[in-house]
mmCIF file of C-alpha atoms in Angstrom:
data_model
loop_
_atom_site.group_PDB
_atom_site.id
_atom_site.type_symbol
_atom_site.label_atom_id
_atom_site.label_comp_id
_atom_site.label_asym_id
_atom_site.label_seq_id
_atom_site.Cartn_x
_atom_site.Cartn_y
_atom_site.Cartn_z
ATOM 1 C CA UNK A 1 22.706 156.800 89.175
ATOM 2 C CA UNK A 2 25.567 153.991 88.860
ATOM 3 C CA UNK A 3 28.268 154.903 86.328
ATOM 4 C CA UNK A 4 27.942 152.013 83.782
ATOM 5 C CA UNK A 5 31.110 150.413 82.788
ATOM 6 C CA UNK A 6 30.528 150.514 78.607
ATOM 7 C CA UNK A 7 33.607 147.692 77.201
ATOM 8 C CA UNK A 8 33.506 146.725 73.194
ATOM 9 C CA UNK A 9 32.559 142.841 72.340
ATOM 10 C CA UNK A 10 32.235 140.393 73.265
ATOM 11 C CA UNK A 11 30.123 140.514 75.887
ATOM 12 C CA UNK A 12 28.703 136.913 76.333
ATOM 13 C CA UNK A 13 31.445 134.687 78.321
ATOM 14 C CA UNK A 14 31.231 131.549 79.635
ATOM 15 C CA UNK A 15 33.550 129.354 81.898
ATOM 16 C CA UNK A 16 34.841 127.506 78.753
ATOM 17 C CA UNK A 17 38.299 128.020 77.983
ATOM 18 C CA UNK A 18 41.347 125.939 76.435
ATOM 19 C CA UNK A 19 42.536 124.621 79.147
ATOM 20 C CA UNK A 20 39.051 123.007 80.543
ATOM 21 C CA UNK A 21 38.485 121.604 77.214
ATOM 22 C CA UNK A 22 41.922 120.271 77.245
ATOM 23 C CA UNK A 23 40.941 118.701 80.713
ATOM 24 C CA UNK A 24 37.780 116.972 79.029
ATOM 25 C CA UNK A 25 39.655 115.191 76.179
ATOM 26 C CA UNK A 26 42.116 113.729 79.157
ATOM 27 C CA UNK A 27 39.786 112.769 80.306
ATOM 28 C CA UNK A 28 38.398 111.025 77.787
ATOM 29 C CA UNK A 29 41.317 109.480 76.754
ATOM 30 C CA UNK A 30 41.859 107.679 79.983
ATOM 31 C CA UNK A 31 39.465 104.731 79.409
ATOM 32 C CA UNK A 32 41.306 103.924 76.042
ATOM 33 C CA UNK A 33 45.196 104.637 78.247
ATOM 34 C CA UNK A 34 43.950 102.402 81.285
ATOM 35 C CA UNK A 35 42.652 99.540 78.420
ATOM 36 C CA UNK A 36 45.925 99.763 77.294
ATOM 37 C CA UNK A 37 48.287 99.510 80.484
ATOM 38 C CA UNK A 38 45.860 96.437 81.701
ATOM 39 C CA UNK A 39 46.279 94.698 78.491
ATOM 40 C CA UNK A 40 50.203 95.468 77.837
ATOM 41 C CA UNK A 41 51.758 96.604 81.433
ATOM 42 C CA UNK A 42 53.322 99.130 83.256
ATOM 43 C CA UNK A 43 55.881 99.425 80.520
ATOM 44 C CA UNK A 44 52.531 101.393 78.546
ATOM 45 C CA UNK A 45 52.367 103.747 81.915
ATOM 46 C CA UNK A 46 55.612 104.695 81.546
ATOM 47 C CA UNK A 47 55.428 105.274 77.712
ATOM 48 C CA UNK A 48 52.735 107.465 78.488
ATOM 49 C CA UNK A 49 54.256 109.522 80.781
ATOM 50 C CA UNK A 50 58.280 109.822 78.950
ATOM 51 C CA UNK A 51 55.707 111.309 76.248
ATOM 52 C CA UNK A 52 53.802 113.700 77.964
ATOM 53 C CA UNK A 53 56.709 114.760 80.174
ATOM 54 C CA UNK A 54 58.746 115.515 77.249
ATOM 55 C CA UNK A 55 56.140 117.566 75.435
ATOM 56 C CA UNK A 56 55.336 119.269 78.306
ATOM 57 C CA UNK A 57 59.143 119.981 78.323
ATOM 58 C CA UNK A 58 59.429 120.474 74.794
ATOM 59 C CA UNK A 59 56.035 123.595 75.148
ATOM 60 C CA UNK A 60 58.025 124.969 78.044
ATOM 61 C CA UNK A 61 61.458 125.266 75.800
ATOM 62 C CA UNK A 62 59.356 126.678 72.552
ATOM 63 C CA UNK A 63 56.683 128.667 74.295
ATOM 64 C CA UNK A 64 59.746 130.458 76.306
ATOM 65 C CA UNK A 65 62.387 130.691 73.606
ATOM 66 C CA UNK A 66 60.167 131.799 70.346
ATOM 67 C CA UNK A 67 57.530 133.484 71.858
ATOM 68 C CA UNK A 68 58.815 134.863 75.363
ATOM 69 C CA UNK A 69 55.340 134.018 77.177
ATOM 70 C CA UNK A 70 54.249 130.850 79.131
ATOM 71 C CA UNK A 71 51.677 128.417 77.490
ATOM 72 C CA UNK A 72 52.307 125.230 79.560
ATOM 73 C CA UNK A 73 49.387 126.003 81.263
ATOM 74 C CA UNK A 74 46.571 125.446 78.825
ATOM 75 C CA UNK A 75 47.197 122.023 78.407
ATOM 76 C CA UNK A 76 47.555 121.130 74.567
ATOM 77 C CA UNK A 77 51.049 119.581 75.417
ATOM 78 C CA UNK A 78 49.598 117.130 77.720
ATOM 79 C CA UNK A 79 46.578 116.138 75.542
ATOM 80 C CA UNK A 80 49.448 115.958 72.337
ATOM 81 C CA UNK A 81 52.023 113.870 74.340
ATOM 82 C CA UNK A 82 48.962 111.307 75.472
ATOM 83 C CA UNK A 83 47.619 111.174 72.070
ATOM 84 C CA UNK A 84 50.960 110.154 70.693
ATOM 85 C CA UNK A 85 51.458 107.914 73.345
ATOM 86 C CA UNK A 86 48.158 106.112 72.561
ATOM 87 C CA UNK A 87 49.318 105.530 68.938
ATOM 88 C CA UNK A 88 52.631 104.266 70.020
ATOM 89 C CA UNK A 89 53.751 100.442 70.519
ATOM 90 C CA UNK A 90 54.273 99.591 74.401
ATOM 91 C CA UNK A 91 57.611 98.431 73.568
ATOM 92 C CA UNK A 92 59.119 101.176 71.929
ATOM 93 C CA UNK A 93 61.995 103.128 73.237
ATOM 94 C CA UNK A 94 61.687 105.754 76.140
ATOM 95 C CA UNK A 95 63.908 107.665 73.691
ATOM 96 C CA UNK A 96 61.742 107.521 70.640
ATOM 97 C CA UNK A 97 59.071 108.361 72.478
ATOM 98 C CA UNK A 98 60.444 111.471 73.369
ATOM 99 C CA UNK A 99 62.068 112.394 70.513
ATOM 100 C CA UNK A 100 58.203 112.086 68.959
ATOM 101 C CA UNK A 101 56.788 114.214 71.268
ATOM 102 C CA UNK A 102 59.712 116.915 71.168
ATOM 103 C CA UNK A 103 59.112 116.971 67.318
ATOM 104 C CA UNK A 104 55.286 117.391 67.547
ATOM 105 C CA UNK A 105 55.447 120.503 70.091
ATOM 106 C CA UNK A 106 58.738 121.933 68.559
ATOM 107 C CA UNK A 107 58.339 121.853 65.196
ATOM 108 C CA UNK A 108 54.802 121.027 63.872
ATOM 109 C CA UNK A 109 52.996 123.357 66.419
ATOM 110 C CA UNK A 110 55.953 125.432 67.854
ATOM 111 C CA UNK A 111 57.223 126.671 64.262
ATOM 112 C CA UNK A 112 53.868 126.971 62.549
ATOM 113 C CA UNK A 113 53.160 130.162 65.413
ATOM 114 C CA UNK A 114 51.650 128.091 68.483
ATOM 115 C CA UNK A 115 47.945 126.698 69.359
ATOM 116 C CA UNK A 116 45.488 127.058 66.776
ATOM 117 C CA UNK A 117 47.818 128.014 64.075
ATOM 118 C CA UNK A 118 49.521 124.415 63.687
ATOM 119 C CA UNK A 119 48.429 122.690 59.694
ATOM 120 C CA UNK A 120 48.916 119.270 60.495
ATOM 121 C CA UNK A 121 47.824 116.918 63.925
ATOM 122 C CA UNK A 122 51.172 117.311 65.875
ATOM 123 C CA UNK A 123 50.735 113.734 67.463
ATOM 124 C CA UNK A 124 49.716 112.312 64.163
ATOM 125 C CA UNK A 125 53.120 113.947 62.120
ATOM 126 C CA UNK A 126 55.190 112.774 64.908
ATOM 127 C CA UNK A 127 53.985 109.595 64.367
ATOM 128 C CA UNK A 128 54.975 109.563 60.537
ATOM 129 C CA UNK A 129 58.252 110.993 61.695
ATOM 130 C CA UNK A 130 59.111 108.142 64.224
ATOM 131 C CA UNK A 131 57.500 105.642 61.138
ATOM 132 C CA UNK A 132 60.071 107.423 58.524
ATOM 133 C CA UNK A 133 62.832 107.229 61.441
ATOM 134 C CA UNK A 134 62.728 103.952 63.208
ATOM 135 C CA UNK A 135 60.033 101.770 61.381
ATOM 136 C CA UNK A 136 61.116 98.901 63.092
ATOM 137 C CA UNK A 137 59.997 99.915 66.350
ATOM 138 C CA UNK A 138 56.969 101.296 65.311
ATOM 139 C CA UNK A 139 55.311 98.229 63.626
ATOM 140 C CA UNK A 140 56.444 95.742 66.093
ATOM 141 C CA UNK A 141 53.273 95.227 68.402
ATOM 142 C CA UNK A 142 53.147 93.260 71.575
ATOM 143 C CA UNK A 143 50.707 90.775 72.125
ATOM 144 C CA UNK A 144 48.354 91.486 75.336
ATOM 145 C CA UNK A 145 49.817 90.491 78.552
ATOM 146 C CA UNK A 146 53.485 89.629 77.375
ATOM 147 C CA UNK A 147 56.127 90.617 80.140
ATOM 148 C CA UNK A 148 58.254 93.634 78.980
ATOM 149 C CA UNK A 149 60.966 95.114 80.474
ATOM 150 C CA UNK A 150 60.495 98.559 82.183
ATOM 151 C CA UNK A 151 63.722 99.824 81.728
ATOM 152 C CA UNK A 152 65.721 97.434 79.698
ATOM 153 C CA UNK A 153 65.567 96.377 76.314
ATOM 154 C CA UNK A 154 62.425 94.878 74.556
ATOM 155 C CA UNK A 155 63.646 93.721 71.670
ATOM 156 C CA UNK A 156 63.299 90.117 71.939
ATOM 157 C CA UNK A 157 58.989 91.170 73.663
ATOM 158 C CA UNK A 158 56.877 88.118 72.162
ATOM 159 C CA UNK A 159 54.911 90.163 68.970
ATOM 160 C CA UNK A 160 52.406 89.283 66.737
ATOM 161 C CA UNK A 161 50.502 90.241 64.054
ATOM 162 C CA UNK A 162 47.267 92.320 64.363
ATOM 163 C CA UNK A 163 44.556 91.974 62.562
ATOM 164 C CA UNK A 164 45.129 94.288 60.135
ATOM 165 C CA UNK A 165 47.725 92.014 58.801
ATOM 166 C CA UNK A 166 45.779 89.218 58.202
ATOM 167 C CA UNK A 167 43.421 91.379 55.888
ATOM 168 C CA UNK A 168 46.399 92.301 53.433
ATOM 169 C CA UNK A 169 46.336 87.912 52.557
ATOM 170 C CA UNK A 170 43.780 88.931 52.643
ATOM 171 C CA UNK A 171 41.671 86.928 55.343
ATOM 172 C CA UNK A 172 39.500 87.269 58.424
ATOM 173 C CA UNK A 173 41.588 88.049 61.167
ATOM 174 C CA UNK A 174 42.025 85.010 63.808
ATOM 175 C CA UNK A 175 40.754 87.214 66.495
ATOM 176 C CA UNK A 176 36.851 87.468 67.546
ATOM 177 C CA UNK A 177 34.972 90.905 66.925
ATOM 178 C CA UNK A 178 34.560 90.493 70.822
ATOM 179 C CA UNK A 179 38.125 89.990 71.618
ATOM 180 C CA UNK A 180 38.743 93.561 68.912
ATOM 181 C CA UNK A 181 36.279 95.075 70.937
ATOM 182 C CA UNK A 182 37.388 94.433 74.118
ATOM 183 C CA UNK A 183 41.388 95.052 73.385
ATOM 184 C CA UNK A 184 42.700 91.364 73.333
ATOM 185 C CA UNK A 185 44.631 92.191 70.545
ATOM 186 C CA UNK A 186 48.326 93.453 69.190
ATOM 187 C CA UNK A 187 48.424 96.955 68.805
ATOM 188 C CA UNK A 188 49.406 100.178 69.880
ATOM 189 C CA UNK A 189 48.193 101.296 73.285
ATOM 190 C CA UNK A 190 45.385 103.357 72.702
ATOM 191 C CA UNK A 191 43.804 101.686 69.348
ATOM 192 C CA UNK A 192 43.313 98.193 70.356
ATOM 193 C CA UNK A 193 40.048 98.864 72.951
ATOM 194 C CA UNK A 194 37.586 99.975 70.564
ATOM 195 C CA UNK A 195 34.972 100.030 73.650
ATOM 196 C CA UNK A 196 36.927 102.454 75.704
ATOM 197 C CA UNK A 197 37.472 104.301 72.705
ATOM 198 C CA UNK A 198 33.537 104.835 72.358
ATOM 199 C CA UNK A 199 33.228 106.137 76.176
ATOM 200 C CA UNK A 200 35.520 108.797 75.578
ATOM 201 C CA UNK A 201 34.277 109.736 72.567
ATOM 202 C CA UNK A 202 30.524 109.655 73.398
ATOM 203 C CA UNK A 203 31.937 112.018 76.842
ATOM 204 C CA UNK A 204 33.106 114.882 73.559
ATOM 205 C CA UNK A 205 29.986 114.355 72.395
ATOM 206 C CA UNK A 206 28.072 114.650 75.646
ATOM 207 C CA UNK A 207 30.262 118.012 76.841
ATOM 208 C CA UNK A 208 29.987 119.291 73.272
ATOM 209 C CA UNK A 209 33.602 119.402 72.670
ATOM 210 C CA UNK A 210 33.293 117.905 69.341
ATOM 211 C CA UNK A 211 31.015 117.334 66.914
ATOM 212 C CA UNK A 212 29.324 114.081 66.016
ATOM 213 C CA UNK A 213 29.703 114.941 62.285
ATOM 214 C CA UNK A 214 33.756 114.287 61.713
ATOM 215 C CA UNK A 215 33.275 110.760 63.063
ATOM 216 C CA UNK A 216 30.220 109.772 61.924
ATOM 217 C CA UNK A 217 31.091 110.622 58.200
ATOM 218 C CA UNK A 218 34.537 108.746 58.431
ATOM 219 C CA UNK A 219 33.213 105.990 60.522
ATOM 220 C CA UNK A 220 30.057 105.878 57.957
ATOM 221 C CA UNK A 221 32.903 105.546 54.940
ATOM 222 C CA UNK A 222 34.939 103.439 55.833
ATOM 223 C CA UNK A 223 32.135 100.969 57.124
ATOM 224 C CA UNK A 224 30.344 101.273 53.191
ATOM 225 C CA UNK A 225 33.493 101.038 51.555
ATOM 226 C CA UNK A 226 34.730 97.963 53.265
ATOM 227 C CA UNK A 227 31.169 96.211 52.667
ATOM 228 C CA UNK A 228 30.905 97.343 48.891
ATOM 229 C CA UNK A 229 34.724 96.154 48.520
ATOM 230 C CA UNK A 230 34.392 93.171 50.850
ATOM 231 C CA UNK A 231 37.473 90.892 49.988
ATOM 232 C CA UNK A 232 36.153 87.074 51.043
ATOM 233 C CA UNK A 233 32.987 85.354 51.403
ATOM 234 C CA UNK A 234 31.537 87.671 54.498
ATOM 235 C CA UNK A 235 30.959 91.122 53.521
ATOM 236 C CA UNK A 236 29.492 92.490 56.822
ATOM 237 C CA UNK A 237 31.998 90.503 58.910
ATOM 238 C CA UNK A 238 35.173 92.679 56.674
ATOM 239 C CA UNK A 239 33.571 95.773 57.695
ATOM 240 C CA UNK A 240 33.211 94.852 61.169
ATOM 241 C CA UNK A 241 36.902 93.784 61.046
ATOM 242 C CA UNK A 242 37.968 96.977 59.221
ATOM 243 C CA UNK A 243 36.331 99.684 61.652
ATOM 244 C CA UNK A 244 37.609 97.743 65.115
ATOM 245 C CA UNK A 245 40.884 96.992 63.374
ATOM 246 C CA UNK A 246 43.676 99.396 63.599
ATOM 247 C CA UNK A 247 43.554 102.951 65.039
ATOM 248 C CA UNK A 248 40.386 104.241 62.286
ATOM 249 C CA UNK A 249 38.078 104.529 65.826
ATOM 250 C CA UNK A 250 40.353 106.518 67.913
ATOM 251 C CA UNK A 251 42.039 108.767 64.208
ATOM 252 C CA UNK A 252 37.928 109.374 63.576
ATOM 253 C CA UNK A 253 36.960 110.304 67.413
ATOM 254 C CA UNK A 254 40.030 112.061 68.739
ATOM 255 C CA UNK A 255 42.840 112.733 65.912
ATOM 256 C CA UNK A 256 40.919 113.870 62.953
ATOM 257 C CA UNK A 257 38.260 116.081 65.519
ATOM 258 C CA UNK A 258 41.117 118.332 66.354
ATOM 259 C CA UNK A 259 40.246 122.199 66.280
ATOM 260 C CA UNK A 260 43.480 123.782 64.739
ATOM 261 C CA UNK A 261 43.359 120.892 62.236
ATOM 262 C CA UNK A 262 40.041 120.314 60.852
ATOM 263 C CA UNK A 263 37.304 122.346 59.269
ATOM 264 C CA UNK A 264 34.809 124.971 61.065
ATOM 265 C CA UNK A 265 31.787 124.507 58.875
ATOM 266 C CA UNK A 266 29.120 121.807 59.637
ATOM 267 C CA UNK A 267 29.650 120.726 55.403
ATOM 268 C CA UNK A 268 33.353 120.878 54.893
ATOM 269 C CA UNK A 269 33.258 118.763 58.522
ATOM 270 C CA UNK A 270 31.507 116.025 56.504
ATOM 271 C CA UNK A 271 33.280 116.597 53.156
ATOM 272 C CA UNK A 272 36.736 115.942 55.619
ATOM 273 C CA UNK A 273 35.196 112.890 57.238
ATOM 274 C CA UNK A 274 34.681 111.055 53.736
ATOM 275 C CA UNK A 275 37.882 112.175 52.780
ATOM 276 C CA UNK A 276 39.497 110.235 55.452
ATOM 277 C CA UNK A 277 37.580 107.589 54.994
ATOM 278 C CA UNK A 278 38.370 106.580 51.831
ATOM 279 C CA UNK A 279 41.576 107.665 52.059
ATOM 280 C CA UNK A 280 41.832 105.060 55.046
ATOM 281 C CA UNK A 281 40.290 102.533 52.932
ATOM 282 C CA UNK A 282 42.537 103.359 49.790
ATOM 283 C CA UNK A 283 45.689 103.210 51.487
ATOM 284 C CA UNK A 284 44.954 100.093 53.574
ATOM 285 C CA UNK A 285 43.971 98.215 50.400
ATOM 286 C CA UNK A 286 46.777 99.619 48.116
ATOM 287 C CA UNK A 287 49.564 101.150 50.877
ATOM 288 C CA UNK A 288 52.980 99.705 51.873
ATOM 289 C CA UNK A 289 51.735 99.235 55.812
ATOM 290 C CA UNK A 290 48.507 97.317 56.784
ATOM 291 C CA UNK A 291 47.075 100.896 58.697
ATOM 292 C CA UNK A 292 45.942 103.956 56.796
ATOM 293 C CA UNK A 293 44.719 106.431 59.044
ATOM 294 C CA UNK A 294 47.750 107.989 60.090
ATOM 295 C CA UNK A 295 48.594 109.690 56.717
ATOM 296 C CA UNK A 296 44.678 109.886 55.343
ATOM 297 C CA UNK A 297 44.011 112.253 58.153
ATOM 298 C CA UNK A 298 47.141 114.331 57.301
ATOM 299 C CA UNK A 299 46.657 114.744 53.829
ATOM 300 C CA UNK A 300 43.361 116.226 54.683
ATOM 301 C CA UNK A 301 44.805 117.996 56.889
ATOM 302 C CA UNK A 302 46.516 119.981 54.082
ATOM 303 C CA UNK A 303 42.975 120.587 52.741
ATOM 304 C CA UNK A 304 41.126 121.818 55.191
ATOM 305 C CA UNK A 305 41.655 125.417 54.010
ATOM 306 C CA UNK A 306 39.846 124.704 50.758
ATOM 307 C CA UNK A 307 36.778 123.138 52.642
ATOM 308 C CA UNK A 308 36.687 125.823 54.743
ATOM 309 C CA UNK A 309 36.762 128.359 51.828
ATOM 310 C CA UNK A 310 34.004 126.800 49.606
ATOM 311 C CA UNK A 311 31.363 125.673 52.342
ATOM 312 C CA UNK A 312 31.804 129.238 54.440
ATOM 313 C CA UNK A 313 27.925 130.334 54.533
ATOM 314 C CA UNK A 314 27.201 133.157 52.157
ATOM 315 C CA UNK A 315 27.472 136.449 53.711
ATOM 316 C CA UNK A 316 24.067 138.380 53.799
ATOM 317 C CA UNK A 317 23.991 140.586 50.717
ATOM 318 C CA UNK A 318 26.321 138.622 48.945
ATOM 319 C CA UNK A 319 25.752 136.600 45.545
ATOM 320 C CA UNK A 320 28.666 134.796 46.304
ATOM 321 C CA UNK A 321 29.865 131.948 49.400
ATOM 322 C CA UNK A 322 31.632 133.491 52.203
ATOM 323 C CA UNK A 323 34.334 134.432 49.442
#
């Protein structure tokens, strides 16, 4: 008779692991990166790669100084670095950039204890940092297929307005819904393409790396919100404006989805959608900037702890929640 190896639990494994689904939300986020360097240029490439270069730097320096092991390798740096990217103008400085994605890894995930343990969305705080820190560089969008400089200065890049702007008059934007759709808009370089956005979210979906509930809910919001609270004479065409406006699409289907950041319970997931939602809705009606999604997903990111404690199924036995 065999000697049988007895080893505690778990015992069921499977070939899924952080790096591989780090691998699938690259991958998903190239539609919405190569949307963006064919509407705004190689200038977006390079953005794109100062930012995930640095943070892959900026892992390397943390990982190895604070915690003396090597997590480069499971690939949260890239997927923070591209997500930042995505939310960033094209024409913003290689050095802003950087600094962004060196405060993300550094100090939002690095100093909160690593992977998993981080409160808020690295990419998203970096994002508020840059906003706090250089404002004018971060709200100065470039209109699709303007020539900007690769390495020089960008300063003078022809800009307009995105449609987000136009709804503070508030009016319809100038734009089509099918020119939103497609990308021909201002914007940052991941937001502006709402159909790319869809294929890489509906990929998630498909490989079961997130859940359909955290977007639907704060898609779901936003779109009754905006029809109940319709400014103008078309309330179905303000909703369709205010979902394929601004970054709400790519915060509900890649920012606000994040593991370490949002809840683990199928009810808090759709208590935290709504939350963003009309916190996106409230601060784009009532907010100093046109966008809202940046800081409604990061205020419930400070809240996830309480969804998380008052949805957690009751234990069996218990009279009580999973308290």
């Amino acid at each position: 008779m065999k000697n049988l190896t007895v080893t505690s639990s778990p015992h069921i494994r499977n070939k899924i692991n952080t790096r591989s689904i780090m691998l699938d939300v690259v991958i998903a986020l190239l539609p919405a990166l190569l949307a963006g360097v064919w509407h705004f240029g190689m200038r977006a490439l390079l953005v794109s790669v100062v930012c995930v270069v640095s943070a892959v730097a900026a892992e390397w320096i943390s990982s190895t100084v604070i915690y003396k092991r090597n997590t480069v390798m499971d690939g949260s740096a890239i997927v923070t670095g591209l997500l930042l990217a995505l939310i960033l103008p094209a024409a913003v400085p290689y050095g802003i950039a950087a600094l962004g994605s060196a405060f993300a890894i550094i100090i939002i995930k690095g100093l909160c204890g690593g992977l998993g343990k981080n409160i808020f969305n690295p990419a998203l705080a970096a994002r508020a940092f840059l906003l706090w820190l250089y404002p004018v560089y971060l709200v100065r969008f470039t209109v699709p297929g303007a020539e900007l400089s690769l390495f020089g200065s960008n300063i003078d890049a022809v800009t307009s307005s995105t449609p987000l702007h136009h709804m503070q008059i508030p009016a319809l934007p100038e734009e089509g819904l099918l020119d939103m759709f497609m990308g021909n808009i201002g914007g940052t370089i991941g937001e502006t393409c709402t159909l790319a956005l869809l294929l890489g979210g509906a990929y998630l979906i498909y490989r079961k790396v997130i859940s359909i509930r955290i977007p639907a809910a704060y898609l779901g919001t936003v779109a009754v919100l905006s029809l109940v609270f319709a400014k103008g004479e078309n309330p179905v065409a303000w909703m369709l404006y205010s979902l394929l406006g601004g970054g709400v699409v790519l915060g509900a289907l890649f920012m606000a989805t994040d593991y370490a950041t949002s809840p683990v319970t199928p009810k808090g997931q759709i208590i935290y959608g709504i939350g963003c939602g009309i916190l996106t809705v409230v601060f784009r009606y009532y907010g100093l900037f046109p966008e809202g999604v940046t800081y409604a997903i990061l205020l419930m990111n400070a809240m996830v702890w309480i969804f998380d404690f008052y949805t957690a199924p009751r234990r069996f036995g218990s009279k009580e929640g999973g308290r």
